[in-house]
Amino acid sequence: MLSYQFTDNKGTFRVIDPENTSYLYFPIANETGMKSSVTPLLGGDCKMDQNSFVLQPVSSEDLHSNKVSRNFWCDIEGKGIWSATGMSMHQLSNQLTQKKEKTLLDAGMLYHTMYRVSDEYGIGSKILSFVPIEDNVEIMRVDIRNISNENLEFTATAAIPIYGRSADNIRDHRHVTSLLHRIETREYGVYVKPTFSFDERGHQKNEMTYYVAGCTGEGNKPEGFYPVVEEYIGEGGDFLRPTAILNKHQVVKKDCSLSGYEAMGAIQFESMILRPQEECSFIVLIGLDKDSDSIQEVIKRYDTVAKVEKAYNEMQRHWDKKKNVSIQTGDSKFNNFMQWVSFQPILRRIYGCSFLPHHDYGKGGRGWRDLWQDCLALTLMDPSGVREAICNNYAGVRMDGSNATIIGENPGEFIADRNNITRVWMDHGFWPLVTTDLYIQQTGDLSILLEKVTYFKDKQIERGEAIDSNWHSFDSKRMMTEAGKVYEGSVLEHILLENLTAFYDVGDHNHMRLRGADWNDALDMANERGESVAFTAAYAGNFDTLTRLCKQLIVTGIDEVEIAEEILILLKQDVELYESVTQKKSLLKEYCEGSSKRISGKLRRVSLDELMNNLKQKAEWIKQHIRDNEWIEENQTETVNQGWFNGYYDNSGEKVEGLFEQGIRMMLTSQVFAIMSGTATSEQVKMMTTAADAYLYKAEVGGYRLNTDFKELKLNLGRMFGFAYGHKENGAVFSHMTVMYANALYKRGFVKEGYKAIETLYRQVSNAEVSKIYPGIPEYFNDKGRGMYHYLTGAASWLMLTVVTQMFGVRGLGGDLLIEPKLLKEQFNHTNTASISTIFAEHNLEVILVNEADREYGEYQVAEVYVNDKLIVEKDKVVINKEYCMCKKEYIQSLVKEMNQQIKVILR
Ligand code: G1P
């Protein structure tokens, strides 16, 4: 039964007997590319990218079915062999019995320390695993302690199988690729440099060396090695009963070369004697490098306990600095939980959506949607590099408003689609503005809208409907003008294109076409006639945001902007046109045809005032159209009214939600964007939350589920209906959408309802007995309430965003600092205080909220504001309103000359 205790306020936690819960894994990584996962029995894997796995890749099912792990053997004189990681046949067979060894895990950012005590063998181990901040190496520091009353004589052997190749070869040519292995034993370890990177489309000469090295805590070299798996396990043996260790085979000495076998990083140390209670240490390094000389240098950097300790402390300081948002509410567990949540966006930047055991898809690289959303958290945590990132990302937009879907490792690197399928996700144009707007409001940097950026060009044109046969893969991947110059348009122009093309890209019911899918990747079988009302509403919200941004630009004295001449046609302001599906389609076709191959390069000036009204009109038209056609209302009783919006049309052109033969059909996504965009009226929001509580809420599995059970395969909508109900995109509590639901509700002032969505998610995580995960937010909870796909989820960014900018209400507005608290009374601590430390205007800031009269949200008002204990009353510095206070940009800027600022807001 899993349970954990936090041991500080930085998210550090302790678990007893963690190996008695299956599927657990923990990430350890750095930002230079090393990505590992570690389990309580030191399973998991270690890699740089899809083609460079040091340890054999593992999926979640391998965590228990596959016995390949990092191991560390102690061959104890008179007692036999004992595994410091618990991975011996004997220890595993005792694991679920009374004879189980005592184990304990301490974990924090980003380290994993397993303790193991064996009364039977009179020995204990402590294994610290972490990745230092700069080297591509995973460090295992193994401390062995004699817990008996007699001397303990033993021989230690670190034993880590080296996979050393691409994840693709786990089944494809697994044996053949081992023939490529060139294995060498050196002073400190076993090195493997395969001759080729195996790829039947064209084999590449391999430059990567994979290694496992080791020394004692004082830096003493090993005695020798077992460098080949076959000899290490011996005939009839395996990783849990390796013959070489059991039968004390002779080791191979350094400078020995072997070819064509699966490699084994087994490193044996000189035998030693520990007196009672005495301990000793070993260091094991697991890594890879293209330059084999630098491996020597890496080993030198970590060849004593003191050096490892130093690297460990540096690593801790590094992550501590990165994770610079923390909260203090009355619930210390929630505060600690949020420590992990704010760390998760960093993890997703490192791992992408691949490379942890549940995330056994993708090959690295980052998807468009995820990229923009992860940027949300970054904007709050470390806005310094965000401007550049945003500008680079916009270069992935095509002139038809669609975009490249995969973003490469380097700025400006884009790939149309990972699997070379021509696809358009209709929600992709929505997210960039959400992120860009947050960035602008937090920083006041409106000028980013006028920054010039290129456009992506490939063979895909007309929003995935046609192919540009004149374009070749060796042509420029940037849009050119007819004069042959690379075309650059403003960021604002890119945003307009993404949203305006979507506006005209409609289906039979005059909502935007679903195309490849929307946010829900699994709605992928309605490309012809499917429509996403949910995201049509979302885009309406974007038109409102754009309207506000135009207004903000006007205030700064800018009246006009330049846009490409071709785009003007998309700015037609004509309600008759809006109403006509045919006219909209032909207008979009006309635009796409005129701009798909090259564009004129001619620019036209557009008045911001006109643009503003134009966009406002489009927003209003969409909202009204949805209200008029998609509202489903159920008058249960005279007093209970509930209703919701239909969010989709399937490939047969039929409404997806409502009352069907098989029962009620309701989807959370449809409600989220209707609420967030202001499409739903306040009256409707109330009815929607009642319906969500009635049809989607199930506390035992984490709260609001993604949809009701459709009890139909629905081949005319998407693969999600093939998933068992209650799992992943079919009716699981999918954290990302639940959090966005909360966010939308907070924004609309439905604070209690928003809090309920977050609170149930958090309670589910904390109920570790059921959720069976370490702290943090998982992608979803399955039908049993188990947390799945832990760590790598956009839910983390959105939760952080919601807690900071909505719950605490600390956010920017054109660079001013707005504080609009929406905390419930129960969230304040025993002194009626709650606080948040965050970054604003690039400096640390602590906002303390004092609920002086112990009032509920809605009853308290902002009464006084103190900055560094000084009461501020001047209007030009701080504006106080009953719901919020606002510190003016100039005042904040004058303050931030000093590093740490404290703003105390008294609520009465
Ligand atoms: C994942 C994907 C995200 C997608 C969602 C629903 O969610 O990464 O792009 O929108 O599934 O299909 P996440 O990992 O963000 O929780």
mmCIF file with all atom_site columns, C-alpha atoms in Angstrom, residues 743-857:
data_model
loop_
_atom_site.group_PDB
_atom_site.id
_atom_site.type_symbol
_atom_site.label_atom_id
_atom_site.label_alt_id
_atom_site.label_comp_id
_atom_site.label_asym_id
_atom_site.label_entity_id
_atom_site.label_seq_id
_atom_site.pdbx_PDB_ins_code
_atom_site.Cartn_x
_atom_site.Cartn_y
_atom_site.Cartn_z
_atom_site.occupancy
_atom_site.B_iso_or_equiv
_atom_site.pdbx_formal_charge
_atom_site.auth_seq_id
_atom_site.auth_comp_id
_atom_site.auth_asym_id
_atom_site.auth_atom_id
_atom_site.pdbx_PDB_model_num
ATOM 1   C CA . ASN A 1 743 ? -9.251  27.730 -14.928 1.00 0.00 ? 743 ASN A CA 1
ATOM 2   C CA . ALA A 1 744 ? -12.293 28.693 -16.972 1.00 0.00 ? 744 ALA A CA 1
ATOM 3   C CA . LEU A 1 745 ? -14.514 28.647 -13.888 1.00 0.00 ? 745 LEU A CA 1
ATOM 4   C CA . TYR A 1 746 ? -12.138 30.830 -11.862 1.00 0.00 ? 746 TYR A CA 1
ATOM 5   C CA . LYS A 1 747 ? -11.969 33.291 -14.737 1.00 0.00 ? 747 LYS A CA 1
ATOM 6   C CA . ARG A 1 748 ? -15.720 33.541 -14.797 1.00 0.00 ? 748 ARG A CA 1
ATOM 7   C CA . GLY A 1 749 ? -15.882 34.034 -11.014 1.00 0.00 ? 749 GLY A CA 1
ATOM 8   C CA . PHE A 1 750 ? -17.143 30.522 -10.233 1.00 0.00 ? 750 PHE A CA 1
ATOM 9   C CA . VAL A 1 751 ? -14.500 30.104 -7.587  1.00 0.00 ? 751 VAL A CA 1
ATOM 10  C CA . LYS A 1 752 ? -16.017 27.373 -5.429  1.00 0.00 ? 752 LYS A CA 1
ATOM 11  C CA . GLU A 1 753 ? -16.698 25.290 -8.514  1.00 0.00 ? 753 GLU A CA 1
ATOM 12  C CA . GLY A 1 754 ? -13.199 25.847 -9.878  1.00 0.00 ? 754 GLY A CA 1
ATOM 13  C CA . TYR A 1 755 ? -11.646 24.951 -6.552  1.00 0.00 ? 755 TYR A CA 1
ATOM 14  C CA . LYS A 1 756 ? -13.670 21.766 -6.411  1.00 0.00 ? 756 LYS A CA 1
ATOM 15  C CA . ALA A 1 757 ? -12.187 20.599 -9.717  1.00 0.00 ? 757 ALA A CA 1
ATOM 16  C CA . ILE A 1 758 ? -8.629  21.236 -8.507  1.00 0.00 ? 758 ILE A CA 1
ATOM 17  C CA . GLU A 1 759 ? -9.213  19.941 -5.020  1.00 0.00 ? 759 GLU A CA 1
ATOM 18  C CA . THR A 1 760 ? -10.575 16.599 -6.171  1.00 0.00 ? 760 THR A CA 1
ATOM 19  C CA . LEU A 1 761 ? -7.612  16.118 -8.479  1.00 0.00 ? 761 LEU A CA 1
ATOM 20  C CA . TYR A 1 762 ? -5.187  16.916 -5.699  1.00 0.00 ? 762 TYR A CA 1
ATOM 21  C CA . ARG A 1 763 ? -7.012  14.681 -3.206  1.00 0.00 ? 763 ARG A CA 1
ATOM 22  C CA . GLN A 1 764 ? -6.784  11.840 -5.682  1.00 0.00 ? 764 GLN A CA 1
ATOM 23  C CA . VAL A 1 765 ? -3.017  12.267 -6.074  1.00 0.00 ? 765 VAL A CA 1
ATOM 24  C CA . SER A 1 766 ? -2.606  12.467 -2.292  1.00 0.00 ? 766 SER A CA 1
ATOM 25  C CA . ASN A 1 767 ? -4.638  9.340  -1.779  1.00 0.00 ? 767 ASN A CA 1
ATOM 26  C CA . ALA A 1 768 ? -1.554  7.375  -2.804  1.00 0.00 ? 768 ALA A CA 1
ATOM 27  C CA . GLU A 1 769 ? -3.096  4.111  -1.716  1.00 0.00 ? 769 GLU A CA 1
ATOM 28  C CA . VAL A 1 770 ? -5.415  4.425  -4.718  1.00 0.00 ? 770 VAL A CA 1
ATOM 29  C CA . SER A 1 771 ? -3.548  6.730  -7.102  1.00 0.00 ? 771 SER A CA 1
ATOM 30  C CA . LYS A 1 772 ? -0.338  4.710  -6.619  1.00 0.00 ? 772 LYS A CA 1
ATOM 31  C CA . ILE A 1 773 ? 1.925   7.493  -7.792  1.00 0.00 ? 773 ILE A CA 1
ATOM 32  C CA . TYR A 1 774 ? 4.530   9.764  -6.241  1.00 0.00 ? 774 TYR A CA 1
ATOM 33  C CA . PRO A 1 775 ? 3.483   13.401 -5.702  1.00 0.00 ? 775 PRO A CA 1
ATOM 34  C CA . GLY A 1 776 ? 2.755   15.436 -8.816  1.00 0.00 ? 776 GLY A CA 1
ATOM 35  C CA . ILE A 1 777 ? -0.025  15.504 -11.353 1.00 0.00 ? 777 ILE A CA 1
ATOM 36  C CA . PRO A 1 778 ? -0.417  12.581 -13.773 1.00 0.00 ? 778 PRO A CA 1
ATOM 37  C CA . GLU A 1 779 ? -1.912  12.818 -17.238 1.00 0.00 ? 779 GLU A CA 1
ATOM 38  C CA . TYR A 1 780 ? -5.047  11.040 -16.077 1.00 0.00 ? 780 TYR A CA 1
ATOM 39  C CA . PHE A 1 781 ? -6.619  8.738  -13.506 1.00 0.00 ? 781 PHE A CA 1
ATOM 40  C CA . ASN A 1 782 ? -8.007  5.487  -14.839 1.00 0.00 ? 782 ASN A CA 1
ATOM 41  C CA . ASP A 1 783 ? -11.318 3.867  -13.944 1.00 0.00 ? 783 ASP A CA 1
ATOM 42  C CA . LYS A 1 784 ? -9.816  2.605  -10.694 1.00 0.00 ? 784 LYS A CA 1
ATOM 43  C CA . GLY A 1 785 ? -8.428  6.008  -9.812  1.00 0.00 ? 785 GLY A CA 1
ATOM 44  C CA . ARG A 1 786 ? -4.832  5.034  -10.544 1.00 0.00 ? 786 ARG A CA 1
ATOM 45  C CA . GLY A 1 787 ? -2.587  7.870  -11.725 1.00 0.00 ? 787 GLY A CA 1
ATOM 46  C CA . MET A 1 788 ? -1.306  7.178  -15.227 1.00 0.00 ? 788 MET A CA 1
ATOM 47  C CA . TYR A 1 789 ? 1.396   8.684  -17.402 1.00 0.00 ? 789 TYR A CA 1
ATOM 48  C CA . HIS A 1 790 ? 2.948   10.478 -14.496 1.00 0.00 ? 790 HIS A CA 1
ATOM 49  C CA . TYR A 1 791 ? 5.028   13.646 -14.800 1.00 0.00 ? 791 TYR A CA 1
ATOM 50  C CA . LEU A 1 792 ? 4.848   14.531 -18.498 1.00 0.00 ? 792 LEU A CA 1
ATOM 51  C CA . THR A 1 793 ? 1.586   16.382 -18.918 1.00 0.00 ? 793 THR A CA 1
ATOM 52  C CA . GLY A 1 794 ? 0.395   19.804 -19.962 1.00 0.00 ? 794 GLY A CA 1
ATOM 53  C CA . ALA A 1 795 ? -1.852  19.658 -16.899 1.00 0.00 ? 795 ALA A CA 1
ATOM 54  C CA . ALA A 1 796 ? 1.110   20.778 -14.802 1.00 0.00 ? 796 ALA A CA 1
ATOM 55  C CA . SER A 1 797 ? 1.591   24.044 -16.694 1.00 0.00 ? 797 SER A CA 1
ATOM 56  C CA . TRP A 1 798 ? -2.106  24.786 -16.560 1.00 0.00 ? 798 TRP A CA 1
ATOM 57  C CA . LEU A 1 799 ? -2.400  23.937 -12.890 1.00 0.00 ? 799 LEU A CA 1
ATOM 58  C CA . MET A 1 800 ? 0.488   26.158 -12.050 1.00 0.00 ? 800 MET A CA 1
ATOM 59  C CA . LEU A 1 801 ? -0.973  28.909 -14.204 1.00 0.00 ? 801 LEU A CA 1
ATOM 60  C CA . THR A 1 802 ? -4.356  28.551 -12.536 1.00 0.00 ? 802 THR A CA 1
ATOM 61  C CA . VAL A 1 803 ? -3.010  28.503 -8.994  1.00 0.00 ? 803 VAL A CA 1
ATOM 62  C CA . VAL A 1 804 ? -0.769  31.517 -9.529  1.00 0.00 ? 804 VAL A CA 1
ATOM 63  C CA . THR A 1 805 ? -2.879  33.737 -11.748 1.00 0.00 ? 805 THR A CA 1
ATOM 64  C CA . GLN A 1 806 ? -6.377  32.755 -10.659 1.00 0.00 ? 806 GLN A CA 1
ATOM 65  C CA . MET A 1 807 ? -6.413  31.153 -7.218  1.00 0.00 ? 807 MET A CA 1
ATOM 66  C CA . PHE A 1 808 ? -3.847  33.597 -5.814  1.00 0.00 ? 808 PHE A CA 1
ATOM 67  C CA . GLY A 1 809 ? -4.744  36.002 -8.594  1.00 0.00 ? 809 GLY A CA 1
ATOM 68  C CA . VAL A 1 810 ? -1.186  37.265 -8.999  1.00 0.00 ? 810 VAL A CA 1
ATOM 69  C CA . ARG A 1 811 ? -0.655  38.176 -12.635 1.00 0.00 ? 811 ARG A CA 1
ATOM 70  C CA . GLY A 1 812 ? 0.392   40.868 -15.020 1.00 0.00 ? 812 GLY A CA 1
ATOM 71  C CA . LEU A 1 813 ? -1.830  43.216 -16.902 1.00 0.00 ? 813 LEU A CA 1
ATOM 72  C CA . GLY A 1 814 ? 0.161   45.001 -19.563 1.00 0.00 ? 814 GLY A CA 1
ATOM 73  C CA . GLY A 1 815 ? 3.162   44.790 -17.226 1.00 0.00 ? 815 GLY A CA 1
ATOM 74  C CA . ASP A 1 816 ? 1.303   46.158 -14.173 1.00 0.00 ? 816 ASP A CA 1
ATOM 75  C CA . LEU A 1 817 ? 1.046   43.723 -11.286 1.00 0.00 ? 817 LEU A CA 1
ATOM 76  C CA . LEU A 1 818 ? -2.529  42.738 -10.606 1.00 0.00 ? 818 LEU A CA 1
ATOM 77  C CA . ILE A 1 819 ? -3.486  40.942 -7.408  1.00 0.00 ? 819 ILE A CA 1
ATOM 78  C CA . GLU A 1 820 ? -7.017  39.573 -7.446  1.00 0.00 ? 820 GLU A CA 1
ATOM 79  C CA . PRO A 1 821 ? -7.201  36.835 -4.792  1.00 0.00 ? 821 PRO A CA 1
ATOM 80  C CA . LYS A 1 822 ? -9.746  34.084 -5.246  1.00 0.00 ? 822 LYS A CA 1
ATOM 81  C CA . LEU A 1 823 ? -8.812  31.899 -2.322  1.00 0.00 ? 823 LEU A CA 1
ATOM 82  C CA . LEU A 1 824 ? -11.515 30.253 -0.311  1.00 0.00 ? 824 LEU A CA 1
ATOM 83  C CA . LYS A 1 825 ? -11.543 30.796 3.431   1.00 0.00 ? 825 LYS A CA 1
ATOM 84  C CA . GLU A 1 826 ? -10.480 27.188 4.038   1.00 0.00 ? 826 GLU A CA 1
ATOM 85  C CA . GLN A 1 827 ? -7.281  27.749 2.081   1.00 0.00 ? 827 GLN A CA 1
ATOM 86  C CA . PHE A 1 828 ? -5.817  30.299 4.496   1.00 0.00 ? 828 PHE A CA 1
ATOM 87  C CA . ASN A 1 829 ? -3.677  28.995 7.359   1.00 0.00 ? 829 ASN A CA 1
ATOM 88  C CA . HIS A 1 830 ? -4.349  29.290 11.103  1.00 0.00 ? 830 HIS A CA 1
ATOM 89  C CA . THR A 1 831 ? -3.150  32.908 11.077  1.00 0.00 ? 831 THR A CA 1
ATOM 90  C CA . ASN A 1 832 ? -5.543  33.636 8.187   1.00 0.00 ? 832 ASN A CA 1
ATOM 91  C CA . THR A 1 833 ? -2.626  34.054 5.838   1.00 0.00 ? 833 THR A CA 1
ATOM 92  C CA . ALA A 1 834 ? -1.674  32.578 2.493   1.00 0.00 ? 834 ALA A CA 1
ATOM 93  C CA . SER A 1 835 ? 1.327   33.539 0.436   1.00 0.00 ? 835 SER A CA 1
ATOM 94  C CA . ILE A 1 836 ? 2.999   32.948 -2.866  1.00 0.00 ? 836 ILE A CA 1
ATOM 95  C CA . SER A 1 837 ? 6.589   33.448 -3.960  1.00 0.00 ? 837 SER A CA 1
ATOM 96  C CA . THR A 1 838 ? 6.970   34.004 -7.628  1.00 0.00 ? 838 THR A CA 1
ATOM 97  C CA . ILE A 1 839 ? 8.872   35.896 -10.269 1.00 0.00 ? 839 ILE A CA 1
ATOM 98  C CA . PHE A 1 840 ? 7.548   39.144 -11.568 1.00 0.00 ? 840 PHE A CA 1
ATOM 99  C CA . ALA A 1 841 ? 9.365   41.687 -13.705 1.00 0.00 ? 841 ALA A CA 1
ATOM 100 C CA . GLU A 1 842 ? 12.298  39.266 -13.512 1.00 0.00 ? 842 GLU A CA 1
ATOM 101 C CA . HIS A 1 843 ? 12.619  39.546 -9.750  1.00 0.00 ? 843 HIS A CA 1
ATOM 102 C CA . ASN A 1 844 ? 11.568  37.489 -6.788  1.00 0.00 ? 844 ASN A CA 1
ATOM 103 C CA . LEU A 1 845 ? 8.369   38.621 -5.231  1.00 0.00 ? 845 LEU A CA 1
ATOM 104 C CA . GLU A 1 846 ? 6.421   37.399 -2.270  1.00 0.00 ? 846 GLU A CA 1
ATOM 105 C CA . VAL A 1 847 ? 2.739   38.225 -2.081  1.00 0.00 ? 847 VAL A CA 1
ATOM 106 C CA . ILE A 1 848 ? 1.158   37.693 1.313   1.00 0.00 ? 848 ILE A CA 1
ATOM 107 C CA . LEU A 1 849 ? -2.605  37.699 1.587   1.00 0.00 ? 849 LEU A CA 1
ATOM 108 C CA . VAL A 1 850 ? -4.036  38.326 5.032   1.00 0.00 ? 850 VAL A CA 1
ATOM 109 C CA . ASN A 1 851 ? -7.685  37.449 5.437   1.00 0.00 ? 851 ASN A CA 1
ATOM 110 C CA . GLU A 1 852 ? -7.964  39.609 8.523   1.00 0.00 ? 852 GLU A CA 1
ATOM 111 C CA . ALA A 1 853 ? -11.631 39.130 9.274   1.00 0.00 ? 853 ALA A CA 1
ATOM 112 C CA . ASP A 1 854 ? -11.617 35.412 8.405   1.00 0.00 ? 854 ASP A CA 1
ATOM 113 C CA . ARG A 1 855 ? -14.079 35.914 5.585   1.00 0.00 ? 855 ARG A CA 1
ATOM 114 C CA . GLU A 1 856 ? -15.111 33.734 2.665   1.00 0.00 ? 856 GLU A CA 1
ATOM 115 C CA . TYR A 1 857 ? -14.283 34.551 -0.940  1.00 0.00 ? 857 TYR A CA 1
#
